[in-house]
PDB file of C-alpha atoms and ligand atoms in Angstrom:
ATOM      1  CA  MET W   1     -16.267 -20.910   0.582  1.00 68.00           C
ATOM      2  CA  THR W   2     -12.675 -20.945  -0.082  1.00 83.00           C
ATOM      3  CA  LYS W   3     -10.908 -18.628   1.754  1.00 94.00           C
ATOM      4  CA  ARG W   4      -9.914 -15.805  -0.555  1.00 98.00           C
ATOM      5  CA  ILE W   5      -5.980 -14.915  -1.526  1.00 98.00           C
ATOM      6  CA  ALA W   6      -4.253 -11.763  -0.577  1.00 98.00           C
ATOM      7  CA  LEU W   7      -1.439 -10.225  -1.249  1.00 98.00           C
ATOM      8  CA  ILE W   8      -0.289  -7.636   1.066  1.00 98.00           C
ATOM      9  CA  THR W   9       3.112  -5.848   0.470  1.00 98.00           C
ATOM     10  CA  GLY W  10       5.071  -3.455   3.354  1.00 97.00           C
ATOM     11  CA  ALA W  11       2.949  -5.546   5.554  1.00 97.00           C
ATOM     12  CA  THR W  12       5.220  -5.024   8.615  1.00 95.00           C
ATOM     13  CA  SER W  13       4.186  -1.762   9.699  1.00 95.00           C
ATOM     14  CA  GLY W  14       1.947   0.587   9.549  1.00 96.00           C
ATOM     15  CA  ILE W  15      -1.364   0.607   6.962  1.00 97.00           C
ATOM     16  CA  GLY W  16      -0.191  -3.112   5.543  1.00 97.00           C
ATOM     17  CA  LEU W  17      -0.201  -4.364   8.894  1.00 97.00           C
ATOM     18  CA  GLU W  18      -3.577  -3.658  10.186  1.00 98.00           C
ATOM     19  CA  THR W  19      -4.694  -4.277   6.847  1.00 98.00           C
ATOM     20  CA  ALA W  20      -3.309  -7.949   7.487  1.00 98.00           C
ATOM     21  CA  ARG W  21      -4.643  -8.004  10.699  1.00 98.00           C
ATOM     22  CA  LEU W  22      -8.764  -7.181   9.631  1.00 98.00           C
ATOM     23  CA  PHE W  23      -7.330  -9.377   6.579  1.00 98.00           C
ATOM     24  CA  ALA W  24      -7.265 -12.468   9.014  1.00 98.00           C
ATOM     25  CA  GLN W  25      -9.716 -11.624  10.643  1.00 98.00           C
ATOM     26  CA  ASN W  26     -12.149 -12.130   8.317  1.00 97.00           C
ATOM     27  CA  GLY W  27     -10.980 -14.991   6.911  1.00 96.00           C
ATOM     28  CA  MET W  28      -8.822 -14.160   4.534  1.00 98.00           C
ATOM     29  CA  LYS W  29      -6.200 -16.703   3.443  1.00 98.00           C
ATOM     30  CA  LEU W  30      -2.696 -13.982   3.109  1.00 98.00           C
ATOM     31  CA  ILE W  31       0.062 -13.898   1.483  1.00 98.00           C
ATOM     32  CA  ILE W  32       2.268 -10.691   3.644  1.00 98.00           C
ATOM     33  CA  THR W  33       5.841  -9.599   1.301  1.00 98.00           C
ATOM     34  CA  GLY W  34       8.470  -6.799   3.655  1.00 96.00           C
ATOM     35  CA  ARG W  35      11.372  -6.553   3.223  1.00 95.00           C
ATOM     36  CA  ARG W  36      12.042  -7.202   7.260  1.00 93.00           C
ATOM     37  CA  LYS W  37      12.391 -11.094   7.446  1.00 96.00           C
ATOM     38  CA  ASP W  38      12.460 -10.579  11.386  1.00 97.00           C
ATOM     39  CA  ARG W  39       9.871  -8.291  11.332  1.00 96.00           C
ATOM     40  CA  LEU W  40       7.732 -10.998   8.926  1.00 97.00           C
ATOM     41  CA  GLN W  41       8.113 -13.722  11.369  1.00 97.00           C
ATOM     42  CA  VAL W  42       6.377 -11.362  13.907  1.00 97.00           C
ATOM     43  CA  VAL W  43       3.789 -10.727  12.091  1.00 97.00           C
ATOM     44  CA  ALA W  44       3.183 -14.250  10.641  1.00 98.00           C
ATOM     45  CA  GLU W  45       3.088 -14.803  13.801  1.00 98.00           C
ATOM     46  CA  GLU W  46       0.634 -13.062  15.111  1.00 97.00           C
ATOM     47  CA  LEU W  47      -1.107 -14.600  12.018  1.00 98.00           C
ATOM     48  CA  ALA W  48      -1.090 -17.813  11.358  1.00 97.00           C
ATOM     49  CA  LEU W  49      -3.692 -18.262  14.922  1.00 97.00           C
ATOM     50  CA  LEU W  50      -5.577 -17.072  13.352  1.00 97.00           C
ATOM     51  CA  THR W  51      -5.630 -17.758   9.591  1.00 98.00           C
ATOM     52  CA  GLN W  52      -3.340 -19.257   6.837  1.00 98.00           C
ATOM     53  CA  ILE W  53      -0.581 -17.613   5.630  1.00 98.00           C
ATOM     54  CA  HIS W  54       3.089 -17.584   3.847  1.00 98.00           C
ATOM     55  CA  THR W  55       5.996 -15.150   3.805  1.00 98.00           C
ATOM     56  CA  LEU W  56       7.948 -13.722   1.387  1.00 98.00           C
ATOM     57  CA  CYS W  57      10.830 -12.072   2.354  1.00 98.00           C
ATOM     58  CA  PHE W  58      12.013  -9.099  -0.674  1.00 97.00           C
ATOM     59  CA  ASP W  59      12.343  -5.087  -1.395  1.00 97.00           C
ATOM     60  CA  VAL W  60       9.517  -4.819  -4.180  1.00 98.00           C
ATOM     61  CA  SER W  61      12.522  -2.463  -6.324  1.00 98.00           C
ATOM     62  CA  ASP W  62      14.269  -5.063  -6.954  1.00 98.00           C
ATOM     63  CA  LYS W  63      12.691  -6.834  -9.958  1.00 98.00           C
ATOM     64  CA  GLU W  64      14.411  -9.318 -10.025  1.00 98.00           C
ATOM     65  CA  ALA W  65      13.500 -10.793  -6.856  1.00 98.00           C
ATOM     66  CA  THR W  66      10.208  -9.588  -7.076  1.00 98.00           C
ATOM     67  CA  GLN W  67       9.557 -12.054  -9.851  1.00 98.00           C
ATOM     68  CA  ILE W  68      11.683 -14.726  -8.560  1.00 98.00           C
ATOM     69  CA  ALA W  69       9.416 -14.288  -5.405  1.00 97.00           C
ATOM     70  CA  LEU W  70       5.952 -14.583  -6.687  1.00 98.00           C
ATOM     71  CA  SER W  71       6.624 -17.597  -9.516  1.00 96.00           C
ATOM     72  CA  GLN W  72       7.736 -19.378  -5.832  1.00 94.00           C
ATOM     73  CA  LEU W  73       4.567 -19.442  -4.537  1.00 97.00           C
ATOM     74  CA  PRO W  74       3.056 -23.075  -3.351  1.00 97.00           C
ATOM     75  CA  PRO W  75      -0.178 -24.407  -4.972  1.00 97.00           C
ATOM     76  CA  ASP W  76      -2.033 -23.539  -1.777  1.00 97.00           C
ATOM     77  CA  PHE W  77      -1.450 -20.287  -2.212  1.00 98.00           C
ATOM     78  CA  LYS W  78      -1.161 -19.386  -6.256  1.00 97.00           C
ATOM     79  CA  GLU W  79      -3.956 -17.544  -7.551  1.00 98.00           C
ATOM     80  CA  ILE W  80      -4.405 -14.505  -5.591  1.00 98.00           C
ATOM     81  CA  ASP W  81      -7.380 -12.622  -5.140  1.00 98.00           C
ATOM     82  CA  ILE W  82      -6.576  -9.538  -3.952  1.00 98.00           C
ATOM     83  CA  LEU W  83      -3.353  -7.288  -4.536  1.00 98.00           C
ATOM     84  CA  ILE W  84      -2.553  -4.396  -2.221  1.00 98.00           C
ATOM     85  CA  ASN W  85      -0.404  -2.981  -3.444  1.00 98.00           C
ATOM     86  CA  ASN W  86       1.077  -1.142   0.196  1.00 98.00           C
ATOM     87  CA  ALA W  87       5.203  -0.750   0.236  1.00 96.00           C
ATOM     88  CA  GLY W  88       5.524   2.432  -0.451  1.00 96.00           C
ATOM     89  CA  ASN W  89       7.370   5.259   1.541  1.00 94.00           C
ATOM     90  CA  ALA W  90       8.758   8.939   2.025  1.00 95.00           C
ATOM     91  CA  TYR W  91      11.819  10.006   1.779  1.00 96.00           C
ATOM     92  CA  GLY W  92      12.530  13.650   2.289  1.00 96.00           C
ATOM     93  CA  MET W  93      11.392  16.800   2.510  1.00 96.00           C
ATOM     94  CA  ASP W  94      13.019  18.787   0.475  1.00 95.00           C
ATOM     95  CA  GLY W  95      13.059  21.262  -2.102  1.00 97.00           C
ATOM     96  CA  ALA W  96      14.615  20.996  -5.422  1.00 97.00           C
ATOM     97  CA  ASP W  97      17.598  22.340  -4.964  1.00 97.00           C
ATOM     98  CA  SER W  98      18.528  20.500  -1.356  1.00 97.00           C
ATOM     99  CA  ALA W  99      16.998  16.967  -2.165  1.00 97.00           C
ATOM    100  CA  LYS W 100      19.224  14.501  -2.442  1.00 97.00           C
ATOM    101  CA  LEU W 101      19.500  12.968  -5.164  1.00 98.00           C
ATOM    102  CA  SER W 102      19.469   9.637  -4.128  1.00 98.00           C
ATOM    103  CA  ASP W 103      16.053   9.902  -1.963  1.00 97.00           C
ATOM    104  CA  TRP W 104      14.628  10.172  -5.160  1.00 98.00           C
ATOM    105  CA  GLU W 105      15.512   7.570  -6.825  1.00 98.00           C
ATOM    106  CA  LYS W 106      14.037   5.700  -4.156  1.00 97.00           C
ATOM    107  CA  MET W 107      10.455   7.229  -4.238  1.00 97.00           C
ATOM    108  CA  ILE W 108      10.865   6.339  -8.251  1.00 98.00           C
ATOM    109  CA  ASP W 109      12.058   3.015  -7.208  1.00 98.00           C
ATOM    110  CA  ILE W 110      10.054   2.245  -4.845  1.00 98.00           C
ATOM    111  CA  ASN W 111       6.383   4.061  -4.880  1.00 98.00           C
ATOM    112  CA  VAL W 112       6.083   3.163  -8.887  1.00 98.00           C
ATOM    113  CA  LYS W 113       8.724   0.403 -10.250  1.00 98.00           C
ATOM    114  CA  GLY W 114       8.088  -1.197  -7.129  1.00 98.00           C
ATOM    115  CA  LEU W 115       4.313  -1.473  -7.281  1.00 98.00           C
ATOM    116  CA  LEU W 116       4.475  -1.349 -11.107  1.00 98.00           C
ATOM    117  CA  TYR W 117       6.807  -5.219 -10.825  1.00 98.00           C
ATOM    118  CA  VAL W 118       4.052  -6.706  -8.008  1.00 98.00           C
ATOM    119  CA  THR W 119       0.946  -5.435 -10.137  1.00 98.00           C
ATOM    120  CA  HIS W 120       3.253  -7.100 -13.294  1.00 98.00           C
ATOM    121  CA  PHE W 121       4.420 -10.431 -12.505  1.00 98.00           C
ATOM    122  CA  VAL W 122       0.102 -10.650 -10.369  1.00 98.00           C
ATOM    123  CA  THR W 123      -1.735  -9.842 -12.987  1.00 98.00           C
ATOM    124  CA  GLU W 124      -0.507 -12.790 -15.345  1.00 97.00           C
ATOM    125  CA  GLY W 125      -3.009 -15.265 -12.839  1.00 98.00           C
ATOM    126  CA  MET W 126      -6.117 -12.077 -12.452  1.00 98.00           C
ATOM    127  CA  ILE W 127      -5.718 -12.230 -16.571  1.00 98.00           C
ATOM    128  CA  GLN W 128      -5.647 -15.475 -16.978  1.00 98.00           C
ATOM    129  CA  ARG W 129      -8.839 -17.335 -14.164  1.00 98.00           C
ATOM    130  CA  ASN W 130     -10.168 -13.957 -15.512  1.00 98.00           C
ATOM    131  CA  ARG W 131     -10.975 -11.787 -11.742  1.00 98.00           C
ATOM    132  CA  GLY W 132      -9.653 -10.709  -9.024  1.00 98.00           C
ATOM    133  CA  HIS W 133      -9.178  -7.429  -6.584  1.00 98.00           C
ATOM    134  CA  ILE W 134      -6.429  -4.967  -7.184  1.00 99.00           C
ATOM    135  CA  ILE W 135      -6.144  -1.753  -4.693  1.00 98.00           C
ATOM    136  CA  ASN W 136      -2.761   0.388  -5.059  1.00 98.00           C
ATOM    137  CA  LEU W 137      -2.423   2.904  -2.035  1.00 98.00           C
ATOM    138  CA  GLY W 138      -1.606   6.479  -3.671  1.00 98.00           C
ATOM    139  CA  SER W 139      -2.630   9.389  -0.737  1.00 98.00           C
ATOM    140  CA  ILE W 140      -3.832  12.883  -0.697  1.00 98.00           C
ATOM    141  CA  ALA W 141       0.237  12.618  -2.329  1.00 98.00           C
ATOM    142  CA  ALA W 142      -2.110  11.815  -6.730  1.00 98.00           C
ATOM    143  CA  LYS W 143      -3.831  14.598  -6.040  1.00 98.00           C
ATOM    144  CA  GLU W 144      -2.379  17.672  -4.702  1.00 98.00           C
ATOM    145  CA  VAL W 145       1.726  18.617  -4.624  1.00 98.00           C
ATOM    146  CA  TYR W 146       2.907  20.553  -1.798  1.00 97.00           C
ATOM    147  CA  PRO W 147       6.342  22.608  -1.667  1.00 97.00           C
ATOM    148  CA  LYS W 148       8.681  19.495  -0.906  1.00 97.00           C
ATOM    149  CA  GLY W 149       7.033  16.784  -1.721  1.00 97.00           C
ATOM    150  CA  SER W 150       7.948  17.326  -5.750  1.00 98.00           C
ATOM    151  CA  VAL W 151       9.155  13.717  -6.161  1.00 98.00           C
ATOM    152  CA  TYR W 152       6.701  12.411  -3.096  1.00 98.00           C
ATOM    153  CA  CYS W 153       3.955  13.895  -4.959  1.00 98.00           C
ATOM    154  CA  ALA W 154       4.689  12.698  -8.714  1.00 98.00           C
ATOM    155  CA  SER W 155       5.794   9.189  -7.486  1.00 98.00           C
ATOM    156  CA  LYS W 156       1.720   9.437  -5.862  1.00 98.00           C
ATOM    157  CA  HIS W 157      -0.042  10.832  -8.923  1.00 98.00           C
ATOM    158  CA  ALA W 158       1.889   8.760 -11.385  1.00 98.00           C
ATOM    159  CA  VAL W 159      -0.068   5.197  -8.969  1.00 98.00           C
ATOM    160  CA  ASP W 160      -2.751   7.170  -9.420  1.00 98.00           C
ATOM    161  CA  ALA W 161      -2.763   7.474 -13.330  1.00 98.00           C
ATOM    162  CA  PHE W 162      -1.371   3.506 -13.605  1.00 99.00           C
ATOM    163  CA  THR W 163      -4.292   2.989 -11.900  1.00 99.00           C
ATOM    164  CA  ARG W 164      -7.334   4.424 -13.707  1.00 98.00           C
ATOM    165  CA  GLY W 165      -5.315   3.215 -16.894  1.00 98.00           C
ATOM    166  CA  LEU W 166      -5.302  -0.293 -15.530  1.00 99.00           C
ATOM    167  CA  ARG W 167      -8.885  -0.314 -14.941  1.00 98.00           C
ATOM    168  CA  GLN W 168      -9.367   0.124 -18.688  1.00 98.00           C
ATOM    169  CA  ASP W 169      -6.381  -2.577 -19.799  1.00 98.00           C
ATOM    170  CA  LEU W 170      -8.489  -4.764 -16.828  1.00 98.00           C
ATOM    171  CA  ASN W 171     -11.620  -4.221 -18.330  1.00 98.00           C
ATOM    172  CA  PRO W 172     -11.745  -7.234 -20.613  1.00 98.00           C
ATOM    173  CA  TYR W 173     -10.540  -9.332 -17.667  1.00 98.00           C
ATOM    174  CA  GLY W 174     -13.892  -8.774 -15.289  1.00 98.00           C
ATOM    175  CA  ILE W 175     -10.671  -6.963 -12.876  1.00 98.00           C
ATOM    176  CA  LYS W 176     -11.471  -4.595 -10.071  1.00 99.00           C
ATOM    177  CA  VAL W 177      -9.481  -1.687  -9.732  1.00 99.00           C
ATOM    178  CA  ALA W 178      -9.190   0.534  -7.296  1.00 98.00           C
ATOM    179  CA  ALA W 179      -7.219   3.403  -5.243  1.00 98.00           C
ATOM    180  CA  ILE W 180      -7.066   4.434  -2.126  1.00 98.00           C
ATOM    181  CA  HIS W 181      -5.874   7.198  -0.755  1.00 98.00           C
ATOM    182  CA  PRO W 182      -5.577   8.732   2.722  1.00 98.00           C
ATOM    183  CA  GLY W 183      -4.853  11.477   4.028  1.00 98.00           C
ATOM    184  CA  LEU W 184      -2.571  12.382   7.384  1.00 97.00           C
ATOM    185  CA  VAL W 185      -2.033   8.377   8.945  1.00 97.00           C
ATOM    186  CA  GLU W 186       0.114   8.524  11.896  1.00 94.00           C
ATOM    187  CA  THR W 187       3.049   5.419  11.076  1.00 93.00           C
ATOM    188  CA  GLU W 188       5.870   5.320  10.458  1.00 91.00           C
ATOM    189  CA  PHE W 189       5.034   7.060   7.770  1.00 93.00           C
ATOM    190  CA  SER W 190       7.202  10.853   9.351  1.00 93.00           C
ATOM    191  CA  LEU W 191      10.147   8.452  10.926  1.00 94.00           C
ATOM    192  CA  ILE W 192      10.915   6.947   7.572  1.00 93.00           C
ATOM    193  CA  ARG W 193      10.490  10.182   5.627  1.00 95.00           C
ATOM    194  CA  PHE W 194      13.199  12.468   8.454  1.00 95.00           C
ATOM    195  CA  GLU W 195      15.346   9.949   8.593  1.00 93.00           C
ATOM    196  CA  GLY W 196      14.652   8.342  11.613  1.00 93.00           C
ATOM    197  CA  ASP W 197      14.636  11.574  14.084  1.00 95.00           C
ATOM    198  CA  ALA W 198      11.686  11.947  16.161  1.00 94.00           C
ATOM    199  CA  GLU W 199      10.834  15.742  16.742  1.00 95.00           C
ATOM    200  CA  LYS W 200      10.156  16.371  13.162  1.00 94.00           C
ATOM    201  CA  ALA W 201       8.202  13.440  13.113  1.00 94.00           C
ATOM    202  CA  LYS W 202       6.028  14.434  15.964  1.00 93.00           C
ATOM    203  CA  LYS W 203       5.994  17.219  14.779  1.00 93.00           C
ATOM    204  CA  VAL W 204       3.724  16.317  11.575  1.00 95.00           C
ATOM    205  CA  TYR W 205       0.244  15.024  13.951  1.00 95.00           C
ATOM    206  CA  GLU W 206       0.863  17.625  16.648  1.00 96.00           C
ATOM    207  CA  GLY W 207      -2.566  19.749  17.866  1.00 97.00           C
ATOM    208  CA  MET W 208      -4.334  17.439  15.436  1.00 97.00           C
ATOM    209  CA  GLU W 209      -5.666  14.080  15.825  1.00 97.00           C
ATOM    210  CA  PRO W 210      -4.431  11.834  13.245  1.00 97.00           C
ATOM    211  CA  LEU W 211      -5.722   8.692  11.021  1.00 98.00           C
ATOM    212  CA  ARG W 212      -4.450   4.923  11.970  1.00 97.00           C
ATOM    213  CA  GLY W 213      -3.520   2.818  10.328  1.00 97.00           C
ATOM    214  CA  ARG W 214      -6.595   0.536  11.302  1.00 98.00           C
ATOM    215  CA  ASP W 215      -9.106   3.455   9.428  1.00 98.00           C
ATOM    216  CA  ILE W 216      -7.743   2.597   6.343  1.00 98.00           C
ATOM    217  CA  ALA W 217      -7.628  -0.994   6.297  1.00 98.00           C
ATOM    218  CA  GLU W 218     -11.222  -1.319   7.712  1.00 98.00           C
ATOM    219  CA  ALA W 219     -11.897   0.896   4.340  1.00 98.00           C
ATOM    220  CA  MET W 220      -9.644  -1.368   2.475  1.00 98.00           C
ATOM    221  CA  LEU W 221     -12.153  -4.512   3.992  1.00 98.00           C
ATOM    222  CA  PHE W 222     -15.021  -2.532   3.598  1.00 98.00           C
ATOM    223  CA  MET W 223     -14.077  -2.769  -0.787  1.00 98.00           C
ATOM    224  CA  VAL W 224     -13.731  -6.211  -0.339  1.00 98.00           C
ATOM    225  CA  THR W 225     -15.987  -7.010   0.699  1.00 98.00           C
ATOM    226  CA  ARG W 226     -18.892  -5.501  -2.469  1.00 98.00           C
ATOM    227  CA  ALA W 227     -21.245  -8.061  -4.399  1.00 98.00           C
ATOM    228  CA  PRO W 228     -19.211  -8.585  -8.047  1.00 98.00           C
ATOM    229  CA  HIS W 229     -20.828  -5.694  -9.785  1.00 98.00           C
ATOM    230  CA  VAL W 230     -19.326  -3.154  -6.870  1.00 98.00           C
ATOM    231  CA  ASN W 231     -15.993  -1.922  -8.153  1.00 98.00           C
ATOM    232  CA  ILE W 232     -14.766   1.171  -5.356  1.00 98.00           C
ATOM    233  CA  ALA W 233     -13.046   2.653  -7.952  1.00 98.00           C
ATOM    234  CA  ASP W 234     -11.355   5.747  -5.617  1.00 98.00           C
ATOM    235  CA  LEU W 235     -11.149   6.873  -1.922  1.00 98.00           C
ATOM    236  CA  LEU W 236     -10.434   9.719   0.000  1.00 98.00           C
ATOM    237  CA  ILE W 237      -9.434   9.923   3.028  1.00 98.00           C
ATOM    238  CA  LEU W 238      -8.776  12.700   5.254  1.00 98.00           C
ATOM    239  CA  PRO W 239      -8.653  13.204   9.305  1.00 98.00           C
ATOM    240  CA  THR W 240     -11.314  15.596   9.396  1.00 98.00           C
ATOM    241  CA  ALA W 241      -9.348  17.811  11.013  1.00 98.00           C
ATOM    242  CA  GLN W 242      -7.380  17.916   7.844  1.00 98.00           C
ATOM    243  CA  ALA W 243      -9.058  19.858   4.539  1.00 98.00           C
ATOM    244  CA  SER W 244      -6.254  19.515   2.377  1.00 98.00           C
ATOM    245  CA  ALA W 245      -2.320  18.536   2.075  1.00 97.00           C
ATOM    246  CA  SER W 246      -1.758  21.423   3.581  1.00 95.00           C
ATOM    247  CA  LEU W 247      -4.317  22.733   5.601  1.00 97.00           C
ATOM    248  CA  VAL W 248      -4.495  21.038   9.197  1.00 98.00           C
ATOM    249  CA  LYS W 249      -6.640  22.680  12.036  1.00 98.00           C
ATOM    250  CA  ARG W 250      -4.278  22.495  14.717  1.00 97.00           C
ATOM    251  CA  LYS W 251      -4.939  23.128  18.017  1.00 95.00           C
ATOM    252  CA  SER W 252      -2.477  25.650  19.338  1.00 80.00           C
TER     253      SER W 252
HETATM  254  C1  8X3 S 301       0.996  10.788   2.537  1.00 74.33           C
HETATM  255  C2  8X3 S 301       0.124  12.218   3.215  1.00 74.33           C
HETATM  256  O1  8X3 S 301       0.445  14.558   3.357  1.00 74.33           O
HETATM  257  O2  8X3 S 301       2.261  13.340   4.243  1.00 74.33           O
HETATM  258  O3  8X3 S 301       0.697  10.580   2.032  1.00 74.33           O
HETATM  259  O4  8X3 S 301       1.572  13.661   1.448  1.00 74.33           O
HETATM  260  S1  8X3 S 301       0.981  13.654   2.396  1.00 74.33           S
END
C-alpha cells in the first residue's frame, strides 16, 4: 500500500511535533512546516530515521511565501492526503483596555489568515483528486470565551466556524473536514503567550495535570485512521481537572 502523505504546519514543537512523531511511527510520509529553520532541520533528522520527510520553512501568515512553498513540492510529495492545520499561537493575555494591537493582529494573521492560506492552496489538489482529510486545531477557546482572551477566542471561534463551513463546501468532493479542540496542554503555548515569562507560564498548569502534546497527537492519529466512511468531525479534549475554560480543579 502506498504511504499516505500528511502535511503538518507548526511541526517544530508541541502538538505539531508530537503528531509528526506519531504519524511517522505509523508509516506516513510527512511534509513538516515551521518558521524556525534550525529546529525544522533537527526534527527532520529525527523523523528521517522513520519515514520520508520533506521540510518547508515559511510563515503561514505570509500569503506569497505559503503559495510558493506549497507550489514547489517535489512530485513524490505533491498528493497530500492529510492536512493538519496546527500552526497557531496566543499572544498576550490582556483586557481590551490594555492589549497590544500588534498582538491582536498576530493572532488573526497566524491563527485565522495563515490557516486559510494553507487550506486554500492544499485543497486545490484534494478537490482534483476527490479525496483528502483536513484537521484544524481549534481550542476550548473556540467553544467559550474568557476574560483577557477576546481576540484569541475570536480567532479560534473563526477556526471552528470555518471548519464547519468548509465541511459543507467540500462535501461534494468526499473530503473529510474536522476540528480538534484541546483545553490546557502544556507546551510552549503559555511561554509564547506571556512573551517568555516562565513564571507566568508555569502558573497556568500549577496544581493540576495538563494534557501533553502526545495526548492530542494520539487523538489525531485515531481520527486519520478511521474507515473511509467515518469522519470524526469535532473533538473537545480536556484534562480531567478542567471542566471549562476557566474552571480547573487545582491542588492547593
Ligand atoms: C489553548 C487553551 O484555555 O488557553 O487553546 O484557551 S486556552
